[in-house]
mmCIF file of C-alpha atoms and ligand atoms in Angstrom:
data_model
loop_
_atom_site.group_PDB
_atom_site.id
_atom_site.type_symbol
_atom_site.label_atom_id
_atom_site.label_comp_id
_atom_site.label_asym_id
_atom_site.label_seq_id
_atom_site.Cartn_x
_atom_site.Cartn_y
_atom_site.Cartn_z
ATOM 1 C CA MET A 1 0.018 -0.021 -0.043
ATOM 2 C CA LYS A 2 1.190 3.490 -0.872
ATOM 3 C CA HIS A 3 2.341 5.776 2.011
ATOM 4 C CA LYS A 4 0.165 8.753 2.829
ATOM 5 C CA ILE A 5 1.479 12.235 3.635
ATOM 6 C CA VAL A 6 -0.465 15.141 5.270
ATOM 7 C CA VAL A 7 0.917 18.571 4.531
ATOM 8 C CA PHE A 8 0.408 21.562 6.871
ATOM 9 C CA ALA A 9 0.754 24.994 5.248
ATOM 10 C CA SER A 10 -0.279 28.517 6.063
ATOM 11 C CA GLY A 11 0.972 30.435 3.032
ATOM 12 C CA SER A 12 1.339 30.375 -0.693
ATOM 13 C CA GLY A 13 2.067 26.667 -0.854
ATOM 14 C CA SER A 14 4.887 26.384 -3.354
ATOM 15 C CA ASN A 15 6.503 23.657 -1.235
ATOM 16 C CA PHE A 16 3.186 21.914 -0.902
ATOM 17 C CA GLU A 17 2.620 21.957 -4.684
ATOM 18 C CA ASN A 18 6.138 20.800 -5.323
ATOM 19 C CA ILE A 19 5.644 17.787 -2.914
ATOM 20 C CA VAL A 20 2.304 16.915 -4.639
ATOM 21 C CA LEU A 21 3.954 17.025 -8.076
ATOM 22 C CA LYS A 22 6.989 14.878 -6.842
ATOM 23 C CA SER A 23 4.498 12.305 -5.511
ATOM 24 C CA LYS A 24 2.482 12.312 -8.764
ATOM 25 C CA GLU A 25 5.751 11.705 -10.619
ATOM 26 C CA ASN A 26 6.440 8.840 -8.177
ATOM 27 C CA TYR A 27 9.661 10.355 -7.057
ATOM 28 C CA ILE A 28 8.200 10.427 -3.616
ATOM 29 C CA PRO A 29 6.600 6.991 -2.925
ATOM 30 C CA ALA A 30 3.476 8.469 -1.336
ATOM 31 C CA GLU A 31 0.174 10.202 -2.011
ATOM 32 C CA VAL A 32 -0.519 13.594 -0.442
ATOM 33 C CA SER A 33 -3.882 12.735 1.088
ATOM 34 C CA CYS A 34 -4.725 16.076 2.734
ATOM 35 C CA LEU A 35 -3.709 19.711 3.151
ATOM 36 C CA VAL A 36 -4.317 21.137 6.621
ATOM 37 C CA THR A 37 -4.209 24.844 6.831
ATOM 38 C CA ASP A 38 -4.901 27.402 9.609
ATOM 39 C CA LYS A 39 -5.511 30.150 7.054
ATOM 40 C CA ALA A 40 -8.819 30.181 5.100
ATOM 41 C CA GLY A 41 -7.123 32.430 2.475
ATOM 42 C CA ALA A 42 -3.933 30.476 2.099
ATOM 43 C CA GLY A 43 -2.689 30.220 -1.487
ATOM 44 C CA ALA A 44 -1.960 26.521 -0.793
ATOM 45 C CA ILE A 45 -5.654 25.928 -0.899
ATOM 46 C CA LYS A 46 -6.017 26.937 -4.598
ATOM 47 C CA ARG A 47 -3.111 24.712 -5.465
ATOM 48 C CA ALA A 48 -4.684 21.737 -3.577
ATOM 49 C CA ILE A 49 -7.961 22.176 -5.418
ATOM 50 C CA ARG A 50 -6.020 22.229 -8.674
ATOM 51 C CA TYR A 51 -4.538 18.867 -7.879
ATOM 52 C CA GLY A 52 -7.581 17.351 -6.299
ATOM 53 C CA VAL A 53 -6.066 17.213 -2.790
ATOM 54 C CA LYS A 54 -8.542 17.277 0.130
ATOM 55 C CA VAL A 55 -8.377 20.512 2.165
ATOM 56 C CA VAL A 56 -9.136 20.883 5.903
ATOM 57 C CA VAL A 57 -9.143 24.436 7.294
ATOM 58 C CA VAL A 58 -8.508 24.354 11.025
ATOM 59 C CA ASN A 59 -9.184 27.397 13.222
ATOM 60 C CA TRP A 60 -6.124 27.670 15.345
ATOM 61 C CA LYS A 61 -7.663 30.068 17.872
ATOM 62 C CA PRO A 62 -7.449 28.880 20.599
ATOM 63 C CA ARG A 63 -4.377 26.687 19.937
ATOM 64 C CA TYR A 64 -5.568 23.722 21.900
ATOM 65 C CA LEU A 65 -8.706 23.487 19.838
ATOM 66 C CA GLY A 66 -6.821 23.880 16.569
ATOM 67 C CA GLU A 67 -4.448 21.099 17.709
ATOM 68 C CA LYS A 68 -7.243 18.847 18.833
ATOM 69 C CA ASN A 69 -8.935 19.102 15.448
ATOM 70 C CA ALA A 70 -5.643 18.697 13.533
ATOM 71 C CA LEU A 71 -4.953 15.591 15.597
ATOM 72 C CA CYS A 72 -8.374 14.225 14.684
ATOM 73 C CA VAL A 73 -7.569 14.711 11.044
ATOM 74 C CA LEU A 74 -4.250 12.936 11.467
ATOM 75 C CA GLU A 75 -5.827 10.015 13.306
ATOM 76 C CA LYS A 76 -8.266 9.679 10.456
ATOM 77 C CA GLU A 77 -5.692 9.969 7.646
ATOM 78 C CA ASN A 78 -3.026 7.961 9.571
ATOM 79 C CA PRO A 79 -0.198 9.301 7.399
ATOM 80 C CA SER A 80 3.371 7.943 7.391
ATOM 81 C CA LEU A 81 4.630 11.593 7.603
ATOM 82 C CA VAL A 82 3.278 14.937 8.675
ATOM 83 C CA VAL A 83 5.010 17.597 6.602
ATOM 84 C CA PHE A 84 5.039 21.248 7.764
ATOM 85 C CA ALA A 85 5.623 23.295 4.607
ATOM 86 C CA GLY A 86 5.385 27.018 5.535
ATOM 87 C CA PHE A 87 3.147 26.200 8.520
ATOM 88 C CA MET A 88 3.519 29.295 10.754
ATOM 89 C CA LYS A 89 2.309 27.793 13.998
ATOM 90 C CA VAL A 90 4.373 26.455 16.911
ATOM 91 C CA VAL A 91 2.907 23.126 17.986
ATOM 92 C CA SER A 92 2.713 22.057 21.675
ATOM 93 C CA PRO A 93 4.690 19.270 23.265
ATOM 94 C CA GLU A 94 1.395 17.368 23.547
ATOM 95 C CA PHE A 95 0.900 17.542 19.818
ATOM 96 C CA VAL A 96 4.490 16.458 19.146
ATOM 97 C CA SER A 97 4.090 13.472 21.514
ATOM 98 C CA HIS A 98 1.426 11.930 19.268
ATOM 99 C CA TRP A 99 3.533 12.125 16.141
ATOM 100 C CA ARG A 100 7.234 12.181 17.425
ATOM 101 C CA GLY A 101 9.683 11.316 14.712
ATOM 102 C CA LYS A 102 7.054 11.705 11.982
ATOM 103 C CA ILE A 103 6.749 15.496 11.817
ATOM 104 C CA LEU A 104 9.074 17.362 9.448
ATOM 105 C CA ASN A 105 9.575 21.136 9.082
ATOM 106 C CA ILE A 106 11.454 23.263 6.563
ATOM 107 C CA HIS A 107 13.027 26.591 7.645
ATOM 108 C CA PRO A 108 14.373 29.133 5.203
ATOM 109 C CA ALA A 109 17.789 29.635 6.935
ATOM 110 C CA LEU A 110 20.760 27.527 7.916
ATOM 111 C CA LEU A 111 19.649 26.555 11.423
ATOM 112 C CA PRO A 112 20.393 27.352 14.229
ATOM 113 C CA ALA A 113 20.791 30.716 12.535
ATOM 114 C CA PHE A 114 17.496 32.705 12.589
ATOM 115 C CA GLU A 115 15.624 30.055 14.507
ATOM 116 C CA GLY A 116 12.201 30.723 15.947
ATOM 117 C CA THR A 117 11.236 33.375 13.469
ATOM 118 C CA THR A 118 8.694 33.560 10.712
ATOM 119 C CA ASN A 119 10.805 36.064 8.693
ATOM 120 C CA ALA A 120 14.128 34.329 8.496
ATOM 121 C CA ILE A 121 14.889 35.552 4.963
ATOM 122 C CA GLU A 122 14.234 39.237 5.735
ATOM 123 C CA LEU A 123 16.437 38.923 8.798
ATOM 124 C CA SER A 124 19.199 37.223 6.891
ATOM 125 C CA VAL A 125 19.226 40.183 4.399
ATOM 126 C CA GLU A 126 19.139 42.709 7.200
ATOM 127 C CA LYS A 127 22.136 41.073 8.759
ATOM 128 C CA ARG A 128 23.756 40.968 5.382
ATOM 129 C CA VAL A 129 24.597 37.279 5.405
ATOM 130 C CA ARG A 130 26.564 36.057 2.360
ATOM 131 C CA ILE A 131 25.667 32.384 2.702
ATOM 132 C CA ALA A 132 21.905 31.641 3.015
ATOM 133 C CA GLY A 133 19.972 28.465 2.718
ATOM 134 C CA CYS A 134 17.382 26.245 4.241
ATOM 135 C CA THR A 135 17.117 23.368 6.722
ATOM 136 C CA VAL A 136 14.768 20.359 7.020
ATOM 137 C CA HIS A 137 14.503 18.982 10.519
ATOM 138 C CA PHE A 138 12.332 16.766 12.644
ATOM 139 C CA VAL A 139 9.985 18.669 14.837
ATOM 140 C CA ASP A 140 10.363 18.278 18.574
ATOM 141 C CA GLU A 141 9.332 20.361 21.612
ATOM 142 C CA SER A 142 11.703 23.163 20.773
ATOM 143 C CA VAL A 143 11.103 25.879 18.148
ATOM 144 C CA ASP A 144 13.206 24.988 15.067
ATOM 145 C CA GLY A 145 15.543 23.061 17.281
ATOM 146 C CA GLY A 146 14.740 19.461 16.360
ATOM 147 C CA PRO A 147 17.339 17.095 14.790
ATOM 148 C CA ILE A 148 18.584 18.481 11.506
ATOM 149 C CA ILE A 149 18.139 16.101 8.542
ATOM 150 C CA ALA A 150 19.258 18.260 5.492
ATOM 151 C CA GLN A 151 20.624 21.599 4.639
ATOM 152 C CA ALA A 152 21.343 23.348 1.395
ATOM 153 C CA ALA A 153 23.210 26.672 1.022
ATOM 154 C CA THR A 154 23.751 29.295 -1.641
ATOM 155 C CA LEU A 155 25.892 32.358 -1.897
ATOM 156 C CA ILE A 156 23.758 35.625 -1.901
ATOM 157 C CA ASP A 157 24.325 39.273 -2.482
ATOM 158 C CA PRO A 158 22.416 41.046 0.284
ATOM 159 C CA ASP A 159 22.043 44.019 -2.066
ATOM 160 C CA GLU A 160 20.044 41.832 -4.509
ATOM 161 C CA GLU A 161 16.265 42.246 -4.526
ATOM 162 C CA ILE A 162 14.723 40.184 -1.758
ATOM 163 C CA GLU A 163 12.378 38.460 -4.255
ATOM 164 C CA LYS A 164 15.458 37.082 -6.058
ATOM 165 C CA ILE A 165 16.933 35.863 -2.790
ATOM 166 C CA GLU A 166 13.632 34.267 -1.842
ATOM 167 C CA GLN A 167 13.485 32.536 -5.175
ATOM 168 C CA LYS A 168 17.036 31.099 -4.687
ATOM 169 C CA ILE A 169 16.107 29.725 -1.206
ATOM 170 C CA HIS A 170 12.772 28.328 -2.434
ATOM 171 C CA SER A 171 14.441 26.510 -5.307
ATOM 172 C CA LEU A 172 16.761 24.912 -2.846
ATOM 173 C CA GLU A 173 13.774 23.935 -0.591
ATOM 174 C CA HIS A 174 12.111 22.419 -3.574
ATOM 175 C CA LYS A 175 15.129 20.124 -4.054
ATOM 176 C CA ILE A 176 15.834 19.015 -0.460
ATOM 177 C CA TYR A 177 12.384 18.643 0.893
ATOM 178 C CA PRO A 178 11.258 15.989 -1.562
ATOM 179 C CA ALA A 179 14.661 14.242 -1.213
ATOM 180 C CA VAL A 180 14.286 14.060 2.548
ATOM 181 C CA ILE A 181 10.704 12.743 2.388
ATOM 182 C CA LYS A 182 11.778 10.151 -0.171
ATOM 183 C CA GLY A 183 14.739 9.133 1.994
ATOM 184 C CA ILE A 184 12.628 8.634 5.015
ATOM 185 C CA LEU A 185 9.781 6.704 3.276
ATOM 186 C CA GLU A 186 12.421 4.418 1.653
ATOM 187 C CA GLY A 187 13.970 3.758 5.085
ATOM 188 C CA LYS A 188 17.312 5.485 4.201
ATOM 189 C CA ILE A 189 16.873 8.265 6.757
ATOM 190 C CA ILE A 190 15.848 7.121 10.217
ATOM 191 C CA PHE A 191 14.932 8.985 13.334
ATOM 192 C CA ASP A 192 16.760 7.554 16.362
ATOM 193 C CA GLN A 193 14.322 8.354 19.057
ATOM 194 C CA GLN A 194 16.583 7.213 21.944
ATOM 195 C CA ASN A 195 19.274 9.675 21.042
ATOM 196 C CA ASN A 196 17.085 12.253 19.335
ATOM 197 C CA ARG A 197 19.164 12.259 16.194
ATOM 198 C CA VAL A 198 19.171 11.250 12.581
ATOM 199 C CA ILE A 199 20.735 8.143 11.108
ATOM 200 C CA PHE A 200 21.583 7.831 7.412
ATOM 201 C CA LYS A 201 21.589 4.330 6.059
ATOM 202 C CA ASP A 202 23.180 5.487 2.889
ATOM 203 C CA ASN A 203 26.369 7.390 3.507
ATOM 204 C CA LYS A 204 26.368 8.833 0.023
ATOM 205 C CA MET A 205 23.075 10.471 0.774
ATOM 206 C CA GLN A 206 24.386 12.135 3.889
ATOM 207 C CA LEU A 207 27.346 13.528 2.036
ATOM 208 C CA SER A 208 26.015 14.585 -1.278
ATOM 209 C CA SER A 209 22.420 14.523 -2.471
ATOM 210 C CA ILE A 210 20.647 16.342 0.349
ATOM 211 C CA PHE A 211 23.468 18.495 1.641
ATOM 212 C CA SER A 212 24.424 20.798 -1.085
ATOM 213 C CA ILE A 213 26.107 24.142 -1.698
ATOM 214 C CA GLU A 214 25.341 26.166 -4.815
ATOM 215 C CA ILE A 215 27.880 28.810 -5.770
HETATM 216 C C1 GAR B 301 9.195 28.598 3.028
HETATM 217 O O1 GAR B 301 10.323 29.373 2.605
HETATM 218 C C2 GAR B 301 9.448 27.914 4.424
HETATM 219 O O2 GAR B 301 10.821 27.588 4.592
HETATM 220 C C3 GAR B 301 8.967 28.993 5.336
HETATM 221 O O3 GAR B 301 7.784 29.458 4.741
HETATM 222 C C4 GAR B 301 7.917 29.447 3.315
HETATM 223 C C5 GAR B 301 6.668 28.836 2.771
HETATM 224 O O4 GAR B 301 6.700 28.942 1.325
HETATM 225 N N1 GAR B 301 8.755 28.453 6.643
HETATM 226 C C6 GAR B 301 9.055 29.132 7.743
HETATM 227 O O5 GAR B 301 9.380 30.282 7.743
HETATM 228 C C7 GAR B 301 8.702 28.338 9.062
HETATM 229 N N2 GAR B 301 9.193 29.084 10.191
HETATM 230 P P1 GAR B 301 5.634 28.277 0.477
HETATM 231 O O6 GAR B 301 4.230 28.580 1.090
HETATM 232 O O7 GAR B 301 5.817 28.896 -0.917
HETATM 233 O O8 GAR B 301 5.914 26.800 0.529
#
């Protein structure tokens, strides 16, 4: 039976769409069964409708009710992975405890730089960083502090238009996120719960395909 993935997104949904496409192409051995969003106006919704993916809008105010409803969706869908793709909410330890080792997040910076913020790209530009990038990690009780799975970096010119820098980072995200999801579903990337770290079954993967630097 094919794996199921549930994606959580609050924004435009370019990562969501990319994951849907990669699963339709069978690069990711799974079907995106549902989009969960906390924003009724999220661009991700239109993309989901275009690809026939079920959408559930969950009101996140108050958080405990949002999480309760989201947990019900997850219980029903029973996905192999819960993928946060531009989901701008911090989930509680209680939420994490139900899906530990199965929740992924992507952050548009080289963590631990610019952790815990929803505007990491703007802050990177403000701080005039020259090497920017993105990180995929498992979600734990901390904010953006869970075990790192993959990172990709690119040189940037902080005087460049922010839209161009965003595009560069998004294009890295669109490469590493599907690669990580594929690696986990194929059993090549494993969450070691006892030590709260990541194990790579395939050494080549650890060294090359999901850790990349573009110059
Ligand atoms: C992505 O850049 C993602 O890394 C970021 O939101 C963007 C969503 O873009 N996530 C965070 O900042 C989480 N703190 P998208 O809606 O086009 O996929």
